[in-house]
Every structure is written in C-alpha cells, then in structure tokens.
PDB file of C-alpha atoms and ligand atoms in Angstrom:
ATOM      1  CA  MET A   1     108.064  99.423  87.442  1.00  0.00           C
ATOM      2  CA  GLU A   2     107.291 103.136  87.238  1.00  0.00           C
ATOM      3  CA  GLN A   3     109.857 105.399  88.883  1.00  0.00           C
ATOM      4  CA  ARG A   4     109.013 108.736  90.469  1.00  0.00           C
ATOM      5  CA  THR A   5     111.184 111.503  91.818  1.00  0.00           C
ATOM      6  CA  LEU A   6     110.799 111.599  95.595  1.00  0.00           C
ATOM      7  CA  GLY A   7     110.132 115.341  95.664  1.00  0.00           C
ATOM      8  CA  LYS A   8     113.044 117.582  96.532  1.00  0.00           C
ATOM      9  CA  THR A   9     115.142 114.657  97.754  1.00  0.00           C
ATOM     10  CA  GLY A  10     115.894 114.072  94.065  1.00  0.00           C
ATOM     11  CA  LEU A  11     115.940 110.309  94.707  1.00  0.00           C
ATOM     12  CA  GLN A  12     114.465 108.210  91.905  1.00  0.00           C
ATOM     13  CA  VAL A  13     112.240 105.633  93.567  1.00  0.00           C
ATOM     14  CA  PRO A  14     110.115 102.735  92.346  1.00  0.00           C
ATOM     15  CA  VAL A  15     106.441 103.406  93.118  1.00  0.00           C
ATOM     16  CA  VAL A  16     106.223 100.108  95.041  1.00  0.00           C
ATOM     17  CA  GLY A  17     108.868  99.549  97.707  1.00  0.00           C
ATOM     18  CA  MET A  18     108.785  97.509 100.872  1.00  0.00           C
ATOM     19  CA  GLY A  19     108.405  97.999 104.637  1.00  0.00           C
ATOM     20  CA  THR A  20     110.043  95.769 107.252  1.00  0.00           C
ATOM     21  CA  TRP A  21     107.958  96.229 110.411  1.00  0.00           C
ATOM     22  CA  ARG A  22     107.253  92.785 111.920  1.00  0.00           C
ATOM     23  CA  THR A  23     108.089  90.935 108.676  1.00  0.00           C
ATOM     24  CA  PHE A  24     111.868  91.429 109.111  1.00  0.00           C
ATOM     25  CA  ASP A  25     111.918  91.366 112.906  1.00  0.00           C
ATOM     26  CA  VAL A  26     113.025  87.742 112.832  1.00  0.00           C
ATOM     27  CA  ARG A  27     115.843  85.574 114.145  1.00  0.00           C
ATOM     28  CA  GLY A  28     117.136  82.185 113.103  1.00  0.00           C
ATOM     29  CA  ALA A  29     118.421  80.639 109.915  1.00  0.00           C
ATOM     30  CA  ALA A  30     115.083  79.719 108.322  1.00  0.00           C
ATOM     31  CA  ALA A  31     113.383  83.066 108.913  1.00  0.00           C
ATOM     32  CA  GLU A  32     116.461  85.021 107.834  1.00  0.00           C
ATOM     33  CA  LYS A  33     116.781  82.925 104.692  1.00  0.00           C
ATOM     34  CA  ASN A  34     113.176  83.735 103.932  1.00  0.00           C
ATOM     35  CA  ALA A  35     113.855  87.466 104.437  1.00  0.00           C
ATOM     36  CA  ARG A  36     116.761  87.198 102.018  1.00  0.00           C
ATOM     37  CA  MET A  37     114.451  85.589  99.470  1.00  0.00           C
ATOM     38  CA  VAL A  38     112.006  88.461  99.907  1.00  0.00           C
ATOM     39  CA  VAL A  39     114.854  90.923  99.236  1.00  0.00           C
ATOM     40  CA  ASP A  40     116.117  88.844  96.247  1.00  0.00           C
ATOM     41  CA  THR A  41     112.649  88.985  94.744  1.00  0.00           C
ATOM     42  CA  ALA A  42     112.209  92.694  95.482  1.00  0.00           C
ATOM     43  CA  LEU A  43     115.496  93.505  93.736  1.00  0.00           C
ATOM     44  CA  ALA A  44     114.615  91.240  90.811  1.00  0.00           C
ATOM     45  CA  VAL A  45     111.302  93.029  90.186  1.00  0.00           C
ATOM     46  CA  GLY A  46     112.710  96.534  90.701  1.00  0.00           C
ATOM     47  CA  SER A  47     111.065  97.089  94.096  1.00  0.00           C
ATOM     48  CA  ASN A  48     114.352  98.320  95.562  1.00  0.00           C
ATOM     49  CA  PHE A  49     113.162 100.901  98.120  1.00  0.00           C
ATOM     50  CA  PHE A  50     113.389  99.419 101.641  1.00  0.00           C
ATOM     51  CA  ASP A  51     112.086 101.092 104.799  1.00  0.00           C
ATOM     52  CA  SER A  52     113.231 100.122 108.294  1.00  0.00           C
ATOM     53  CA  SER A  53     113.735 101.494 111.809  1.00  0.00           C
ATOM     54  CA  PRO A  54     115.511 100.677 115.060  1.00  0.00           C
ATOM     55  CA  MET A  55     111.973 100.371 116.442  1.00  0.00           C
ATOM     56  CA  TYR A  56     111.506  97.174 114.390  1.00  0.00           C
ATOM     57  CA  GLY A  57     113.707  94.911 116.515  1.00  0.00           C
ATOM     58  CA  GLU A  58     115.945  92.824 114.257  1.00  0.00           C
ATOM     59  CA  ALA A  59     114.684  94.365 111.017  1.00  0.00           C
ATOM     60  CA  GLU A  60     117.596  96.708 110.260  1.00  0.00           C
ATOM     61  CA  ARG A  61     120.114  93.921 110.864  1.00  0.00           C
ATOM     62  CA  VAL A  62     118.187  91.361 108.804  1.00  0.00           C
ATOM     63  CA  LEU A  63     117.734  93.829 105.938  1.00  0.00           C
ATOM     64  CA  GLY A  64     121.394  94.881 106.080  1.00  0.00           C
ATOM     65  CA  GLU A  65     122.539  91.265 105.955  1.00  0.00           C
ATOM     66  CA  ALA A  66     120.216  90.490 103.061  1.00  0.00           C
ATOM     67  CA  LEU A  67     121.743  93.454 101.183  1.00  0.00           C
ATOM     68  CA  GLN A  68     125.340  92.476 101.905  1.00  0.00           C
ATOM     69  CA  GLY A  69     127.479  92.760  98.790  1.00  0.00           C
ATOM     70  CA  ARG A  70     124.695  94.545  96.879  1.00  0.00           C
ATOM     71  CA  ARG A  71     123.886  97.575  99.007  1.00  0.00           C
ATOM     72  CA  ASN A  72     124.387  99.742  95.912  1.00  0.00           C
ATOM     73  CA  LEU A  73     121.313  98.167  94.295  1.00  0.00           C
ATOM     74  CA  ALA A  74     119.036  99.387  97.076  1.00  0.00           C
ATOM     75  CA  ILE A  75     117.545 102.653  98.247  1.00  0.00           C
ATOM     76  CA  VAL A  76     117.588 102.428 102.039  1.00  0.00           C
ATOM     77  CA  ALA A  77     115.239 104.445 104.203  1.00  0.00           C
ATOM     78  CA  THR A  78     115.587 104.034 107.938  1.00  0.00           C
ATOM     79  CA  LYS A  79     114.846 106.058 111.052  1.00  0.00           C
ATOM     80  CA  VAL A  80     116.103 107.438 114.307  1.00  0.00           C
ATOM     81  CA  TRP A  81     113.730 106.681 117.173  1.00  0.00           C
ATOM     82  CA  THR A  82     114.704 107.866 120.635  1.00  0.00           C
ATOM     83  CA  SER A  83     114.561 110.909 122.874  1.00  0.00           C
ATOM     84  CA  GLU A  84     118.106 110.317 124.186  1.00  0.00           C
ATOM     85  CA  LEU A  85     120.934 111.890 122.244  1.00  0.00           C
ATOM     86  CA  ASP A  86     123.412 109.124 123.172  1.00  0.00           C
ATOM     87  CA  GLU A  87     121.004 106.494 121.994  1.00  0.00           C
ATOM     88  CA  ALA A  88     120.317 108.422 118.777  1.00  0.00           C
ATOM     89  CA  GLN A  89     124.045 108.468 118.063  1.00  0.00           C
ATOM     90  CA  ARG A  90     124.245 104.751 118.764  1.00  0.00           C
ATOM     91  CA  GLN A  91     121.323 104.050 116.416  1.00  0.00           C
ATOM     92  CA  VAL A  92     122.940 106.092 113.669  1.00  0.00           C
ATOM     93  CA  GLN A  93     126.345 104.398 114.100  1.00  0.00           C
ATOM     94  CA  TYR A  94     124.685 101.006 113.938  1.00  0.00           C
ATOM     95  CA  ALA A  95     122.668 101.819 110.809  1.00  0.00           C
ATOM     96  CA  LEU A  96     125.701 103.288 109.041  1.00  0.00           C
ATOM     97  CA  GLU A  97     127.709 100.178 109.852  1.00  0.00           C
ATOM     98  CA  ILE A  98     124.990  97.898 108.545  1.00  0.00           C
ATOM     99  CA  PHE A  99     124.210  99.863 105.382  1.00  0.00           C
ATOM    100  CA  ASP A 100     127.766 100.474 104.122  1.00  0.00           C
ATOM    101  CA  ASN A 101     128.141 103.925 105.646  1.00  0.00           C
ATOM    102  CA  TYR A 102     125.326 105.498 103.643  1.00  0.00           C
ATOM    103  CA  ILE A 103     121.607 106.058 104.196  1.00  0.00           C
ATOM    104  CA  ASP A 104     119.516 107.347 101.298  1.00  0.00           C
ATOM    105  CA  LEU A 105     116.624 108.621 103.403  1.00  0.00           C
ATOM    106  CA  TYR A 106     116.984 109.084 107.168  1.00  0.00           C
ATOM    107  CA  GLN A 107     113.683 109.761 108.904  1.00  0.00           C
ATOM    108  CA  ILE A 108     112.701 110.955 112.353  1.00  0.00           C
ATOM    109  CA  HIS A 109     110.427 108.179 113.542  1.00  0.00           C
ATOM    110  CA  ASN A 110     107.092 109.480 114.858  1.00  0.00           C
ATOM    111  CA  LEU A 111     108.715 112.915 115.319  1.00  0.00           C
ATOM    112  CA  VAL A 112     110.409 111.685 118.507  1.00  0.00           C
ATOM    113  CA  ASN A 113     112.699 114.417 119.888  1.00  0.00           C
ATOM    114  CA  TRP A 114     112.617 115.935 116.430  1.00  0.00           C
ATOM    115  CA  ARG A 115     114.640 119.081 117.090  1.00  0.00           C
ATOM    116  CA  GLU A 116     117.724 117.280 118.377  1.00  0.00           C
ATOM    117  CA  ASN A 117     117.376 114.338 116.031  1.00  0.00           C
ATOM    118  CA  LEU A 118     116.966 116.647 113.038  1.00  0.00           C
ATOM    119  CA  ALA A 119     120.170 118.501 113.930  1.00  0.00           C
ATOM    120  CA  LEU A 120     121.985 115.155 114.220  1.00  0.00           C
ATOM    121  CA  LEU A 121     120.728 114.020 110.813  1.00  0.00           C
ATOM    122  CA  GLU A 122     121.648 117.369 109.250  1.00  0.00           C
ATOM    123  CA  ARG A 123     125.236 116.888 110.415  1.00  0.00           C
ATOM    124  CA  LEU A 124     125.301 113.460 108.770  1.00  0.00           C
ATOM    125  CA  ARG A 125     123.839 114.872 105.582  1.00  0.00           C
ATOM    126  CA  ASP A 126     126.454 117.626 105.526  1.00  0.00           C
ATOM    127  CA  ALA A 127     129.130 114.959 105.989  1.00  0.00           C
ATOM    128  CA  GLY A 128     127.774 113.081 102.955  1.00  0.00           C
ATOM    129  CA  GLN A 129     126.545 110.015 104.856  1.00  0.00           C
ATOM    130  CA  VAL A 130     122.861 110.778 104.350  1.00  0.00           C
ATOM    131  CA  LYS A 131     121.245 111.869 101.123  1.00  0.00           C
ATOM    132  CA  ALA A 132     117.889 113.138 102.415  1.00  0.00           C
ATOM    133  CA  ILE A 133     116.053 113.725 105.698  1.00  0.00           C
ATOM    134  CA  GLY A 134     112.407 112.945 106.371  1.00  0.00           C
ATOM    135  CA  ALA A 135     109.893 112.687 109.200  1.00  0.00           C
ATOM    136  CA  THR A 136     107.151 110.157 109.866  1.00  0.00           C
ATOM    137  CA  HIS A 137     103.997 109.829 111.903  1.00  0.00           C
ATOM    138  CA  TYR A 138     101.313 107.181 111.825  1.00  0.00           C
ATOM    139  CA  ALA A 139      98.684 109.037 113.900  1.00  0.00           C
ATOM    140  CA  SER A 140      96.526 111.850 112.564  1.00  0.00           C
ATOM    141  CA  ALA A 141      96.443 113.517 116.003  1.00  0.00           C
ATOM    142  CA  TYR A 142     100.100 114.407 115.367  1.00  0.00           C
ATOM    143  CA  PHE A 143      99.612 115.784 111.864  1.00  0.00           C
ATOM    144  CA  PRO A 144      99.626 119.397 113.145  1.00  0.00           C
ATOM    145  CA  ASP A 145     103.103 118.693 114.592  1.00  0.00           C
ATOM    146  CA  LEU A 146     104.167 117.013 111.365  1.00  0.00           C
ATOM    147  CA  ARG A 147     102.977 120.085 109.485  1.00  0.00           C
ATOM    148  CA  ARG A 148     105.149 122.310 111.651  1.00  0.00           C
ATOM    149  CA  VAL A 149     108.210 120.181 110.910  1.00  0.00           C
ATOM    150  CA  MET A 150     107.405 120.233 107.190  1.00  0.00           C
ATOM    151  CA  GLU A 151     107.175 124.023 107.336  1.00  0.00           C
ATOM    152  CA  THR A 152     110.668 124.382 108.819  1.00  0.00           C
ATOM    153  CA  GLY A 153     111.982 123.699 105.312  1.00  0.00           C
ATOM    154  CA  ARG A 154     114.579 121.372 106.853  1.00  0.00           C
ATOM    155  CA  ILE A 155     113.139 118.050 105.688  1.00  0.00           C
ATOM    156  CA  THR A 156     112.591 116.935 102.108  1.00  0.00           C
ATOM    157  CA  ALA A 157     110.309 113.911 102.639  1.00  0.00           C
ATOM    158  CA  ILE A 158     107.526 112.621 104.857  1.00  0.00           C
ATOM    159  CA  GLN A 159     106.155 109.164 105.568  1.00  0.00           C
ATOM    160  CA  ILE A 160     102.444 108.949 106.311  1.00  0.00           C
ATOM    161  CA  PRO A 161      99.622 106.362 106.373  1.00  0.00           C
ATOM    162  CA  TYR A 162      97.244 106.425 103.413  1.00  0.00           C
ATOM    163  CA  ASN A 163      94.635 103.879 102.367  1.00  0.00           C
ATOM    164  CA  PRO A 164      90.865 103.959 101.743  1.00  0.00           C
ATOM    165  CA  LEU A 165      90.189 103.646 105.497  1.00  0.00           C
ATOM    166  CA  GLN A 166      92.724 106.292 106.555  1.00  0.00           C
ATOM    167  CA  ARG A 167      92.409 109.396 104.412  1.00  0.00           C
ATOM    168  CA  GLU A 168      93.191 112.171 106.920  1.00  0.00           C
ATOM    169  CA  VAL A 169      96.343 113.155 104.980  1.00  0.00           C
ATOM    170  CA  GLU A 170      94.130 114.382 102.149  1.00  0.00           C
ATOM    171  CA  ARG A 171      93.014 117.376 104.210  1.00  0.00           C
ATOM    172  CA  GLU A 172      96.295 119.188 104.886  1.00  0.00           C
ATOM    173  CA  ILE A 173      99.333 116.963 104.709  1.00  0.00           C
ATOM    174  CA  LEU A 174      99.283 115.957 101.032  1.00  0.00           C
ATOM    175  CA  PRO A 175      98.435 119.478  99.786  1.00  0.00           C
ATOM    176  CA  LEU A 176     101.261 120.936 101.885  1.00  0.00           C
ATOM    177  CA  ALA A 177     103.689 118.237 100.732  1.00  0.00           C
ATOM    178  CA  GLN A 178     102.822 119.136  97.168  1.00  0.00           C
ATOM    179  CA  ASP A 179     103.285 122.886  97.787  1.00  0.00           C
ATOM    180  CA  LEU A 180     106.672 122.265  99.389  1.00  0.00           C
ATOM    181  CA  ASP A 181     107.675 119.625  96.821  1.00  0.00           C
ATOM    182  CA  LEU A 182     108.325 117.045  99.542  1.00  0.00           C
ATOM    183  CA  GLY A 183     108.767 113.372  98.822  1.00  0.00           C
ATOM    184  CA  VAL A 184     105.846 111.255 100.074  1.00  0.00           C
ATOM    185  CA  VAL A 185     106.384 107.685 101.295  1.00  0.00           C
ATOM    186  CA  VAL A 186     103.124 105.853 102.020  1.00  0.00           C
ATOM    187  CA  MET A 187     103.090 103.461 104.967  1.00  0.00           C
ATOM    188  CA  ARG A 188     100.262 101.030 105.742  1.00  0.00           C
ATOM    189  CA  PRO A 189      98.716 100.818 102.268  1.00  0.00           C
ATOM    190  CA  PHE A 190      96.773  97.767 103.523  1.00  0.00           C
ATOM    191  CA  ALA A 191      95.966  99.339 106.911  1.00  0.00           C
ATOM    192  CA  GLN A 192      98.355  96.860 108.572  1.00  0.00           C
ATOM    193  CA  GLY A 193      96.560  93.972 106.878  1.00  0.00           C
ATOM    194  CA  GLU A 194      93.130  95.101 108.129  1.00  0.00           C
ATOM    195  CA  LEU A 195      92.011  95.701 104.536  1.00  0.00           C
ATOM    196  CA  MET A 196      92.880  92.100 103.701  1.00  0.00           C
ATOM    197  CA  ARG A 197      90.397  90.603 106.142  1.00  0.00           C
ATOM    198  CA  HIS A 198      87.437  90.786 103.768  1.00  0.00           C
ATOM    199  CA  LYS A 199      88.665  90.627 100.217  1.00  0.00           C
ATOM    200  CA  PRO A 200      86.246  91.565  97.429  1.00  0.00           C
ATOM    201  CA  SER A 201      85.282  88.783  95.024  1.00  0.00           C
ATOM    202  CA  GLU A 202      86.807  88.179  91.589  1.00  0.00           C
ATOM    203  CA  ARG A 203      83.647  89.624  90.133  1.00  0.00           C
ATOM    204  CA  ASP A 204      84.015  92.825  92.158  1.00  0.00           C
ATOM    205  CA  LEU A 205      87.525  93.236  90.751  1.00  0.00           C
ATOM    206  CA  GLU A 206      86.364  92.726  87.143  1.00  0.00           C
ATOM    207  CA  PRO A 207      85.973  96.487  86.333  1.00  0.00           C
ATOM    208  CA  LEU A 208      89.604  97.033  87.395  1.00  0.00           C
ATOM    209  CA  ARG A 209      91.129  94.388  85.114  1.00  0.00           C
ATOM    210  CA  ARG A 210      91.758  96.832  82.290  1.00  0.00           C
ATOM    211  CA  PHE A 211      94.112  98.622  84.726  1.00  0.00           C
ATOM    212  CA  GLY A 212      96.143  95.446  85.096  1.00  0.00           C
ATOM    213  CA  VAL A 213      94.617  94.654  88.490  1.00  0.00           C
ATOM    214  CA  THR A 214      94.167  90.974  89.273  1.00  0.00           C
ATOM    215  CA  THR A 215      94.173  91.024  93.095  1.00  0.00           C
ATOM    216  CA  TRP A 216      92.759  93.145  95.908  1.00  0.00           C
ATOM    217  CA  GLY A 217      96.266  94.074  97.066  1.00  0.00           C
ATOM    218  CA  GLN A 218      97.011  95.503  93.623  1.00  0.00           C
ATOM    219  CA  ALA A 219      93.730  97.461  93.652  1.00  0.00           C
ATOM    220  CA  LEU A 220      94.697  99.057  96.975  1.00  0.00           C
ATOM    221  CA  LEU A 221      98.220  99.915  95.839  1.00  0.00           C
ATOM    222  CA  LYS A 222      96.880 101.435  92.623  1.00  0.00           C
ATOM    223  CA  TRP A 223      94.407 103.426  94.688  1.00  0.00           C
ATOM    224  CA  VAL A 224      97.318 105.011  96.586  1.00  0.00           C
ATOM    225  CA  LEU A 225      99.624 105.460  93.610  1.00  0.00           C
ATOM    226  CA  SER A 226      96.970 106.968  91.378  1.00  0.00           C
ATOM    227  CA  ASP A 227      97.365 110.052  93.539  1.00  0.00           C
ATOM    228  CA  PRO A 228     100.471 111.598  91.940  1.00  0.00           C
ATOM    229  CA  ARG A 229     101.366 113.324  95.221  1.00  0.00           C
ATOM    230  CA  CYS A 230     102.342 109.862  96.537  1.00  0.00           C
ATOM    231  CA  HIS A 231     105.719 108.687  95.297  1.00  0.00           C
ATOM    232  CA  VAL A 232     106.333 105.272  96.849  1.00  0.00           C
ATOM    233  CA  ALA A 233     104.097 102.860  98.771  1.00  0.00           C
ATOM    234  CA  ILE A 234     105.820 100.438 101.145  1.00  0.00           C
ATOM    235  CA  PRO A 235     103.647  97.382 101.855  1.00  0.00           C
ATOM    236  CA  ALA A 236     105.322  94.881 104.157  1.00  0.00           C
ATOM    237  CA  THR A 237     105.235  91.188 103.422  1.00  0.00           C
ATOM    238  CA  SER A 238     107.010  88.086 104.619  1.00  0.00           C
ATOM    239  CA  ARG A 239     106.199  86.241 101.388  1.00  0.00           C
ATOM    240  CA  ALA A 240     108.312  86.502  98.264  1.00  0.00           C
ATOM    241  CA  GLU A 241     105.364  85.738  95.952  1.00  0.00           C
ATOM    242  CA  ARG A 242     103.513  88.745  97.350  1.00  0.00           C
ATOM    243  CA  ILE A 243     106.465  90.978  96.525  1.00  0.00           C
ATOM    244  CA  LYS A 244     105.873  90.062  92.874  1.00  0.00           C
ATOM    245  CA  GLU A 245     102.144  90.567  93.197  1.00  0.00           C
ATOM    246  CA  ASN A 246     102.562  93.982  94.840  1.00  0.00           C
ATOM    247  CA  ALA A 247     105.234  95.109  92.388  1.00  0.00           C
ATOM    248  CA  ALA A 248     102.909  94.351  89.471  1.00  0.00           C
ATOM    249  CA  ALA A 249     100.678  97.209  90.690  1.00  0.00           C
ATOM    250  CA  GLY A 250     103.495  99.653  89.991  1.00  0.00           C
ATOM    251  CA  GLU A 251     102.706 100.183  86.325  1.00  0.00           C
ATOM    252  CA  PRO A 252     100.261 102.493  84.587  1.00  0.00           C
ATOM    253  CA  PRO A 253      97.461 102.886  83.641  1.00  0.00           C
ATOM    254  CA  TRP A 254      96.486 104.636  86.868  1.00  0.00           C
ATOM    255  CA  PHE A 255      92.967 104.913  88.223  1.00  0.00           C
ATOM    256  CA  GLY A 256      90.841 107.967  87.618  1.00  0.00           C
ATOM    257  CA  PRO A 257      88.435 109.424  90.233  1.00  0.00           C
ATOM    258  CA  GLU A 258      85.729 106.878  89.378  1.00  0.00           C
ATOM    259  CA  GLU A 259      87.917 103.837  89.938  1.00  0.00           C
ATOM    260  CA  ARG A 260      89.317 105.337  93.137  1.00  0.00           C
ATOM    261  CA  ALA A 261      85.774 105.889  94.421  1.00  0.00           C
ATOM    262  CA  TYR A 262      84.879 102.320  93.421  1.00  0.00           C
ATOM    263  CA  VAL A 263      87.857 100.832  95.326  1.00  0.00           C
ATOM    264  CA  ALA A 264      87.025 102.998  98.358  1.00  0.00           C
ATOM    265  CA  ARG A 265      83.471 101.610  98.293  1.00  0.00           C
ATOM    266  CA  LEU A 266      84.773  98.031  98.087  1.00  0.00           C
ATOM    267  CA  ALA A 267      87.097  98.721 101.023  1.00  0.00           C
ATOM    268  CA  ARG A 268      84.219  99.876 103.201  1.00  0.00           C
ATOM    269  CA  ALA A 269      81.865  97.048 102.192  1.00  0.00           C
TER     270      ALA A 269
HETATM  271  N1  NAP B   1     105.534 105.525 112.176  1.00  0.00           N
HETATM  272  C1  NAP B   1     106.118 104.972 111.153  1.00  0.00           C
HETATM  273  O1  NAP B   1     107.111 105.468 110.667  1.00  0.00           O
HETATM  274  C2  NAP B   1     105.536 103.727 110.573  1.00  0.00           C
HETATM  275  C3  NAP B   1     104.377 103.173 111.129  1.00  0.00           C
HETATM  276  C4  NAP B   1     103.831 102.038 110.520  1.00  0.00           C
HETATM  277  C5  NAP B   1     104.444 101.472 109.408  1.00  0.00           C
HETATM  278  N2  NAP B   1     105.598 102.017 108.903  1.00  0.00           N
HETATM  279  C6  NAP B   1     106.262 101.394 107.722  1.00  0.00           C
HETATM  280  O2  NAP B   1     105.290 101.075 106.738  1.00  0.00           O
HETATM  281  C7  NAP B   1     105.391  99.682 106.387  1.00  0.00           C
HETATM  282  C8  NAP B   1     104.047  99.150 105.950  1.00  0.00           C
HETATM  283  O3  NAP B   1     103.081  99.236 106.961  1.00  0.00           O
HETATM  284  P1  NAP B   1     102.559  97.959 107.771  1.00  0.00           P
HETATM  285  O4  NAP B   1     103.579  96.879 107.720  1.00  0.00           O
HETATM  286  O5  NAP B   1     102.140  98.458 109.103  1.00  0.00           O
HETATM  287  O6  NAP B   1     101.213  97.553 107.060  1.00  0.00           O
HETATM  288  P2  NAP B   1     100.742  97.164 105.568  1.00  0.00           P
HETATM  289  O7  NAP B   1     101.889  97.185 104.640  1.00  0.00           O
HETATM  290  O8  NAP B   1      99.541  97.992 105.303  1.00  0.00           O
HETATM  291  O9  NAP B   1     100.233  95.673 105.770  1.00  0.00           O
HETATM  292  C9  NAP B   1     101.136  94.634 106.013  1.00  0.00           C
HETATM  293  C10 NAP B   1     100.356  93.318 106.033  1.00  0.00           C
HETATM  294  O10 NAP B   1      99.789  93.075 104.755  1.00  0.00           O
HETATM  295  C11 NAP B   1     100.029  91.724 104.371  1.00  0.00           C
HETATM  296  N3  NAP B   1     100.227  91.735 102.905  1.00  0.00           N
HETATM  297  C12 NAP B   1     101.249  92.284 102.193  1.00  0.00           C
HETATM  298  N4  NAP B   1     101.047  92.124 100.864  1.00  0.00           N
HETATM  299  C13 NAP B   1      99.878  91.448 100.735  1.00  0.00           C
HETATM  300  C14 NAP B   1      99.127  90.983  99.622  1.00  0.00           C
HETATM  301  N5  NAP B   1      99.520  91.193  98.365  1.00  0.00           N
HETATM  302  N6  NAP B   1      97.962  90.316  99.858  1.00  0.00           N
HETATM  303  C15 NAP B   1      97.521  90.104 101.117  1.00  0.00           C
HETATM  304  N7  NAP B   1      98.188  90.544 102.221  1.00  0.00           N
HETATM  305  C16 NAP B   1      99.360  91.206 102.025  1.00  0.00           C
HETATM  306  C17 NAP B   1     101.240  91.271 105.126  1.00  0.00           C
HETATM  307  O11 NAP B   1     101.120  89.918 105.490  1.00  0.00           O
HETATM  308  P3  NAP B   1     102.143  88.774 104.903  1.00  0.00           P
HETATM  309  O12 NAP B   1     103.454  88.996 105.581  1.00  0.00           O
HETATM  310  O13 NAP B   1     101.480  87.513 105.299  1.00  0.00           O
HETATM  311  O14 NAP B   1     102.203  88.977 103.408  1.00  0.00           O
HETATM  312  C18 NAP B   1     101.211  92.148 106.390  1.00  0.00           C
HETATM  313  O15 NAP B   1     100.540  91.479 107.425  1.00  0.00           O
HETATM  314  C19 NAP B   1     105.970  99.061 107.655  1.00  0.00           C
HETATM  315  O16 NAP B   1     106.504  97.778 107.423  1.00  0.00           O
HETATM  316  C20 NAP B   1     106.994 100.097 108.047  1.00  0.00           C
HETATM  317  O17 NAP B   1     108.168  99.942 107.265  1.00  0.00           O
HETATM  318  C21 NAP B   1     106.125 103.144 109.457  1.00  0.00           C
END
C-alpha cells in the first residue's frame, strides 16, 4: 500500500484507510466480532488509518475494543462534536481512555464550536496526547467557514468529501490545502454508497485494468487518490472482503487526466 505524508502533520498514512460511520455503530457479540474482523483485515493489508467520531454512536467504543492490545499498529483519527465545553471534555476523556491515551489526529467535527474546541485540542496537543489537529465539514455551504479555519494556521489537516459527484473542493479547498501544506483526508469516496447503486459493467472497466482496477470501488478510490493533494481516502465498510478490495486500489499506477475524466463520465451515466 502506498504511504503518503499527511501534509504538515508529518503522519505517514496509507492512501486507503477506513471510516466507521454506521458500519461500526453496532452492539452485540456477532456485530462486534464482525467489526473486529474488519479491523483484523485492515491491519493485515496495511489499511491502518481509522476515522471515528462521538457522533457515530458506538463506533469509537467498537473500534477501540477491536484495537485493544494493538493500538500501536493503528493511526487513529477521531473528532470532538459538541457546542458544550463540558461535553467536549467528556468526549475527549472518553476517546483518550479508549485509544490508550493518544490520538493521532483529533478533528473538529463539522466545525462545531470550533474556537473553543480548537483551544481544547491545542492544550491536548501541547500535553503530548494529540499529534495533530484537523477540521471537517461534509457540506459545501460551509466551505467558506472551513477556509477561514484553515487560514488561522492552527490546524494541520482537513477532512472533506470528494468523489466524481461531489467536486466542490476542487475550486478553493484543495488548492488552499496544497498552499498551506495541510493533510487531506477524503470522506465519502463512494458518496455514501450512492455511487454503488449503478455499477458500470465489466466491459466499461476494461480500459482501467492496466491500472490494476478490477472493480468499480477501486476505480472510484483511484480517481480520488490520483489527485496527489489527497493523502488518504476513508471508505466505510462492514465487510472484511471489501477492505481487501478497497486496499488493493492503494497502489500505483495512478490515473492521468484522461482516466479521471473517463471514471467521472461512468459515474454520471
Ligand atoms: N463530517 C464528517 O466529518 C464526516 C461526514 C461523513 C463521513 N465521514 C467519514 O467518512 C467515512 C466514509 O464516508 P461514508 O461512510 O459516509 O461513505 P462512503 O465511504 O462513501 O460509502 C460507504 C458505503 O459504501 C459501501 N462500500 C464500501 N466499500 C465498498 C465496495 N468496495 N463496493 C461496494 N460498496 C462498498 C458500504 O457498504 P458495506 O458496508 O455494505 O460495504 C457503505 O454503505 C465515514 O465512515 C466517516 O468516518 C465524516
């Protein structure tokens, strides 16, 4: 799996990591065993960047338990998501407990109460409990706000949506991230599964085979990762076999402009 430096955070990340929204918000022995299998597979194939949030119900707990005894093998990105300072402190305490007192990338989820939450995360970073601080937003209407936070110089990474149906980040966010040398984590590479509803045929994928692409999911991940401003894509899946499939997209050769345009056309078809 190709590794990239997550901008100024200095973290070395695999280009394909994993999200946990919905897929890890589970309870009960069978579902939690399955989540552990997903994590086992991710670690085995080098997809060791995991993104979570207190917004995702049980996800932080389930991920933390799946990483028990091997937290050091993982790069953990999670988030603070509240406008109440007390609650923010509670979220942080909980995450630190679950992830062995260390968070690699702590993000302000959807910019909620960003000034206070940023100050809180800076204190944790200065105390050595957090390596890097980032900010996320899923909605392009908030990109002007995200830009302002990027321009403070106080964060070193962002998390944004990017796929052939959602390209708004190309206008200002990705160029600014590049200028500021910020790490870029890509959420929703499959548009929350929307892009999986109508998969192109085997024949449509034929021109992409020489890039190592055998499935539509791999074509979409390569589309994202062929933009060198993107460092790690975090598709979510509840199926261990798809972790392998997605991870296989994390190797060169990367697409050029023609292949990217071709995949974008397939996505709109
Ligand atoms: N504001 C924020 O900070 C924010 C917002 C949204 C998302 N995120 C993060 O980004 C992560 C990813 O976004 P997302 O979960 O919304 O959407 P996504 O990764 O674009 O799509 C997830 C869906 O794709 C399916 N899938 C995964 N691999 C597949 C494959 N190879 N072939 C076919 N289907 C596949 C999964 O279903 P199966 O389970 O059946 O495989 C799941 O339903 C989240 O989990 C979360 O960590 C952050």
